[in-house]
Coordinates of C-alpha atoms in Angstrom, one line a residue:
E1 CA -49.2 -38.5 -48.7
R2 CA -48.4 -39.9 -51.8
E3 CA -46.2 -38.0 -54.4
E4 CA -46.6 -38.8 -58.4
P5 CA -43.5 -40.1 -60.3
V6 CA -41.6 -37.8 -62.3
A7 CA -41.2 -39.3 -65.7
G8 CA -36.4 -39.7 -65.6
G9 CA -36.4 -38.9 -61.9
D10 CA -34.2 -42.4 -61.5
L11 CA -33.2 -44.6 -58.5
Y12 CA -30.3 -45.7 -58.0
I13 CA -29.4 -48.0 -55.2
S14 CA -26.5 -50.0 -53.9
L15 CA -26.7 -53.2 -53.0
D16 CA -24.8 -55.8 -54.6
V17 CA -27.2 -58.9 -55.4
N18 CA -23.9 -60.9 -55.3
L19 CA -22.2 -60.3 -51.9
Q20 CA -25.6 -59.6 -50.1
N21 CA -25.9 -63.6 -51.5
Y22 CA -23.4 -63.8 -49.5
A23 CA -23.4 -62.0 -47.0
V24 CA -27.5 -63.9 -45.7
Q25 CA -24.8 -67.7 -46.2
A26 CA -21.8 -66.0 -43.7
C27 CA -25.6 -65.0 -41.6
K28 CA -27.2 -68.9 -42.3
K29 CA -23.2 -70.2 -41.2
V30 CA -22.2 -68.5 -38.4
K31 CA -25.4 -68.2 -36.5
K32 CA -25.7 -72.0 -37.0
E33 CA -22.0 -72.2 -36.0
K34 CA -22.5 -69.6 -32.8
K35 CA -25.7 -71.5 -32.3
A36 CA -26.2 -67.5 -31.4
K37 CA -29.9 -65.9 -31.7
Q38 CA -29.5 -63.6 -34.1
V39 CA -26.7 -62.6 -36.8
S40 CA -26.9 -59.2 -38.0
M41 CA -24.5 -58.1 -41.1
I42 CA -23.5 -54.9 -43.0
L43 CA -21.2 -54.5 -46.4
M44 CA -20.4 -50.6 -47.2
N45 CA -18.4 -48.6 -48.5
P46 CA -16.2 -46.2 -46.3
Q47 CA -15.3 -44.1 -48.4
N48 CA -19.1 -42.9 -49.7
G49 CA -21.5 -44.9 -46.9
E50 CA -22.8 -46.7 -49.9
I51 CA -24.7 -50.2 -48.8
Y52 CA -23.9 -52.9 -50.6
A53 CA -25.4 -55.6 -48.3
M54 CA -27.8 -55.5 -45.1
V55 CA -28.9 -59.2 -43.4
N56 CA -30.7 -60.1 -40.5
N57 CA -31.1 -64.0 -38.6
P58 CA -33.4 -64.6 -38.5
E59 CA -35.7 -62.1 -41.3
F60 CA -39.6 -62.7 -41.4
D61 CA -40.8 -63.0 -45.4
L62 CA -42.7 -59.7 -46.6
N63 CA -45.1 -61.4 -48.2
H64 CA -46.2 -62.8 -45.2
P65 CA -45.5 -60.0 -42.6
Y66 CA -48.2 -60.9 -39.3
E67 CA -46.8 -64.2 -39.5
L68 CA -44.1 -64.7 -36.8
N69 CA -40.8 -65.7 -37.7
S70 CA -40.2 -68.5 -34.8
E71 CA -43.4 -70.0 -32.1
T72 CA -45.0 -68.8 -30.0
D73 CA -48.0 -69.9 -27.7
A74 CA -48.9 -65.8 -27.9
A75 CA -52.3 -65.5 -29.6
R76 CA -52.7 -63.1 -32.4
G77 CA -54.6 -60.5 -31.4
T78 CA -52.4 -60.1 -27.9
E79 CA -50.1 -57.6 -26.6
E80 CA -47.7 -60.1 -26.2
Y81 CA -48.5 -61.4 -30.4
Q82 CA -48.3 -58.0 -31.2
N83 CA -44.3 -56.9 -29.8
L84 CA -43.3 -60.1 -30.2
L85 CA -44.7 -59.2 -34.9
N86 CA -42.5 -55.6 -33.5
K87 CA -39.3 -57.6 -32.5
M88 CA -38.9 -59.1 -35.6
W89 CA -40.0 -56.1 -38.0
R90 CA -37.1 -53.7 -36.1
N91 CA -33.4 -54.1 -39.0
Q92 CA -31.3 -54.4 -35.7
C93 CA -29.1 -53.1 -38.5
I94 CA -30.2 -49.9 -38.1
N95 CA -32.0 -49.5 -34.6
D96 CA -29.8 -51.8 -32.2
T97 CA -26.4 -49.9 -30.7
Y98 CA -23.0 -51.8 -30.1
E99 CA -20.2 -51.3 -28.4
P100 CA -18.0 -51.1 -31.8
G101 CA -14.1 -52.7 -30.1
S102 CA -14.4 -55.5 -31.6
T103 CA -14.8 -54.2 -34.8
F104 CA -11.8 -51.3 -34.0
K105 CA -10.0 -54.0 -33.1
I106 CA -7.9 -53.9 -36.3
V107 CA -6.6 -50.1 -35.6
T108 CA -5.0 -51.7 -32.8
A109 CA -3.4 -54.6 -34.1
T110 CA -2.0 -52.2 -36.7
A111 CA -0.2 -49.8 -34.1
A112 CA 0.8 -52.2 -32.0
L113 CA 2.6 -54.3 -34.9
E114 CA 3.8 -50.6 -36.5
K115 CA 5.2 -49.0 -33.2
G116 CA 6.8 -52.6 -33.1
V117 CA 5.2 -53.7 -29.4
V118 CA 3.8 -57.2 -30.7
S119 CA 5.4 -59.0 -33.5
L120 CA 3.6 -62.1 -35.5
S121 CA 5.9 -65.0 -33.8
D122 CA 5.2 -63.2 -30.1
S123 CA 2.0 -65.0 -27.8
F124 CA -0.3 -64.0 -25.4
Y125 CA -2.5 -66.0 -22.4
C126 CA -5.4 -64.9 -21.9
R127 CA -6.6 -66.1 -17.8
G128 CA -9.9 -65.0 -19.0
S129 CA -10.2 -61.2 -18.2
L130 CA -7.8 -57.9 -17.7
T131 CA -7.5 -55.2 -14.4
V132 CA -7.6 -52.0 -16.6
G133 CA -7.5 -48.5 -13.7
G134 CA -9.5 -50.7 -11.4
R135 CA -12.1 -52.5 -13.7
T136 CA -12.0 -55.6 -14.3
I137 CA -12.0 -56.5 -18.5
R138 CA -13.8 -60.3 -19.1
C139 CA -13.1 -62.0 -23.2
H140 CA -15.6 -62.8 -24.2
K141 CA -14.7 -66.3 -23.4
T142 CA -14.4 -66.0 -19.7
S143 CA -12.9 -68.9 -19.0
G144 CA -9.9 -67.8 -21.0
H145 CA -8.0 -69.1 -24.4
G146 CA -4.8 -69.5 -22.7
S147 CA -1.3 -69.6 -24.8
Q148 CA -2.5 -68.1 -28.5
T149 CA -0.2 -66.8 -30.1
F150 CA -0.7 -63.4 -32.5
A151 CA -3.2 -64.4 -34.4
Q152 CA -5.0 -66.3 -32.7
T153 CA -5.5 -63.4 -30.8
L154 CA -6.8 -62.4 -33.5
M155 CA -9.2 -64.8 -34.9
N156 CA -9.8 -64.8 -31.6
S157 CA -11.2 -61.2 -31.6
C158 CA -9.0 -61.8 -27.6
N159 CA -10.5 -58.1 -24.6
P160 CA -7.3 -59.0 -22.1
A161 CA -5.1 -59.0 -26.0
F162 CA -5.7 -55.8 -27.0
I163 CA -5.6 -54.2 -24.6
T164 CA -2.0 -55.2 -23.5
W165 CA -1.6 -54.3 -26.6
G166 CA -2.7 -50.7 -26.7
S167 CA -1.6 -49.8 -23.9
R168 CA 1.6 -51.2 -25.0
V169 CA 1.3 -48.4 -27.8
G170 CA 0.2 -45.8 -25.5
A171 CA -2.4 -42.7 -25.8
E172 CA -0.7 -40.4 -27.7
D173 CA 1.2 -43.0 -30.0
F174 CA -2.6 -45.1 -30.2
F175 CA -4.2 -41.8 -31.1
A176 CA -1.9 -40.9 -34.0
Y177 CA -2.2 -44.1 -35.9
M178 CA -6.1 -43.0 -35.6
K179 CA -5.3 -40.5 -37.3
K180 CA -2.5 -41.4 -39.8
L181 CA -5.4 -44.4 -40.8
G182 CA -8.2 -41.7 -41.7
L183 CA -9.6 -41.4 -38.4
L184 CA -10.0 -38.3 -37.3
E185 CA -11.1 -37.4 -40.7
K186 CA -14.3 -36.8 -41.7
T187 CA -15.6 -39.9 -44.7
G188 CA -16.9 -36.7 -46.6
V189 CA -20.9 -39.2 -46.3
D190 CA -23.5 -36.1 -46.1
L191 CA -24.5 -37.2 -42.7
P192 CA -26.2 -35.8 -39.7
G193 CA -23.2 -34.6 -37.5
E194 CA -20.5 -35.0 -39.9

């Protein structure tokens, strides 16, 4: 059903062309350097939910939406080709799910530094995994990072290091730091469930 435009009814978007261009470049660079199948990025204002940039790489040409952005032997009109089109059209930023563990690591590092259970001069030895409560949690580098500085554990997003720091902080204090950082408050963004 089409709604006719109403004079004076304006549309405002929060996308920033400069940030969008930067995000596109960054995603292309990361995809190439990490030899990733796909890279997605969202830049948003956490205070009000405005989206400044959103990128999926690989992307597709909106002027030619029925041309795949990857090579295939599937013939046009087949179910396989249609499935590939559907996958290409899907916006991974808003349709796919992910574990937010790595995005929360900054909270763990902040709490550990603030409480003094780790310092900038500390080092950590990563063997590739750590067992907690009978469950083995692996680092993305399963062979382990070996000895690394605090800064390197941040750059490497090393799971065993963050688990160690989080356990040093303790559950009760970790919860207190979450509260201190405003993570237990509503965002003020009008979203379902807020």
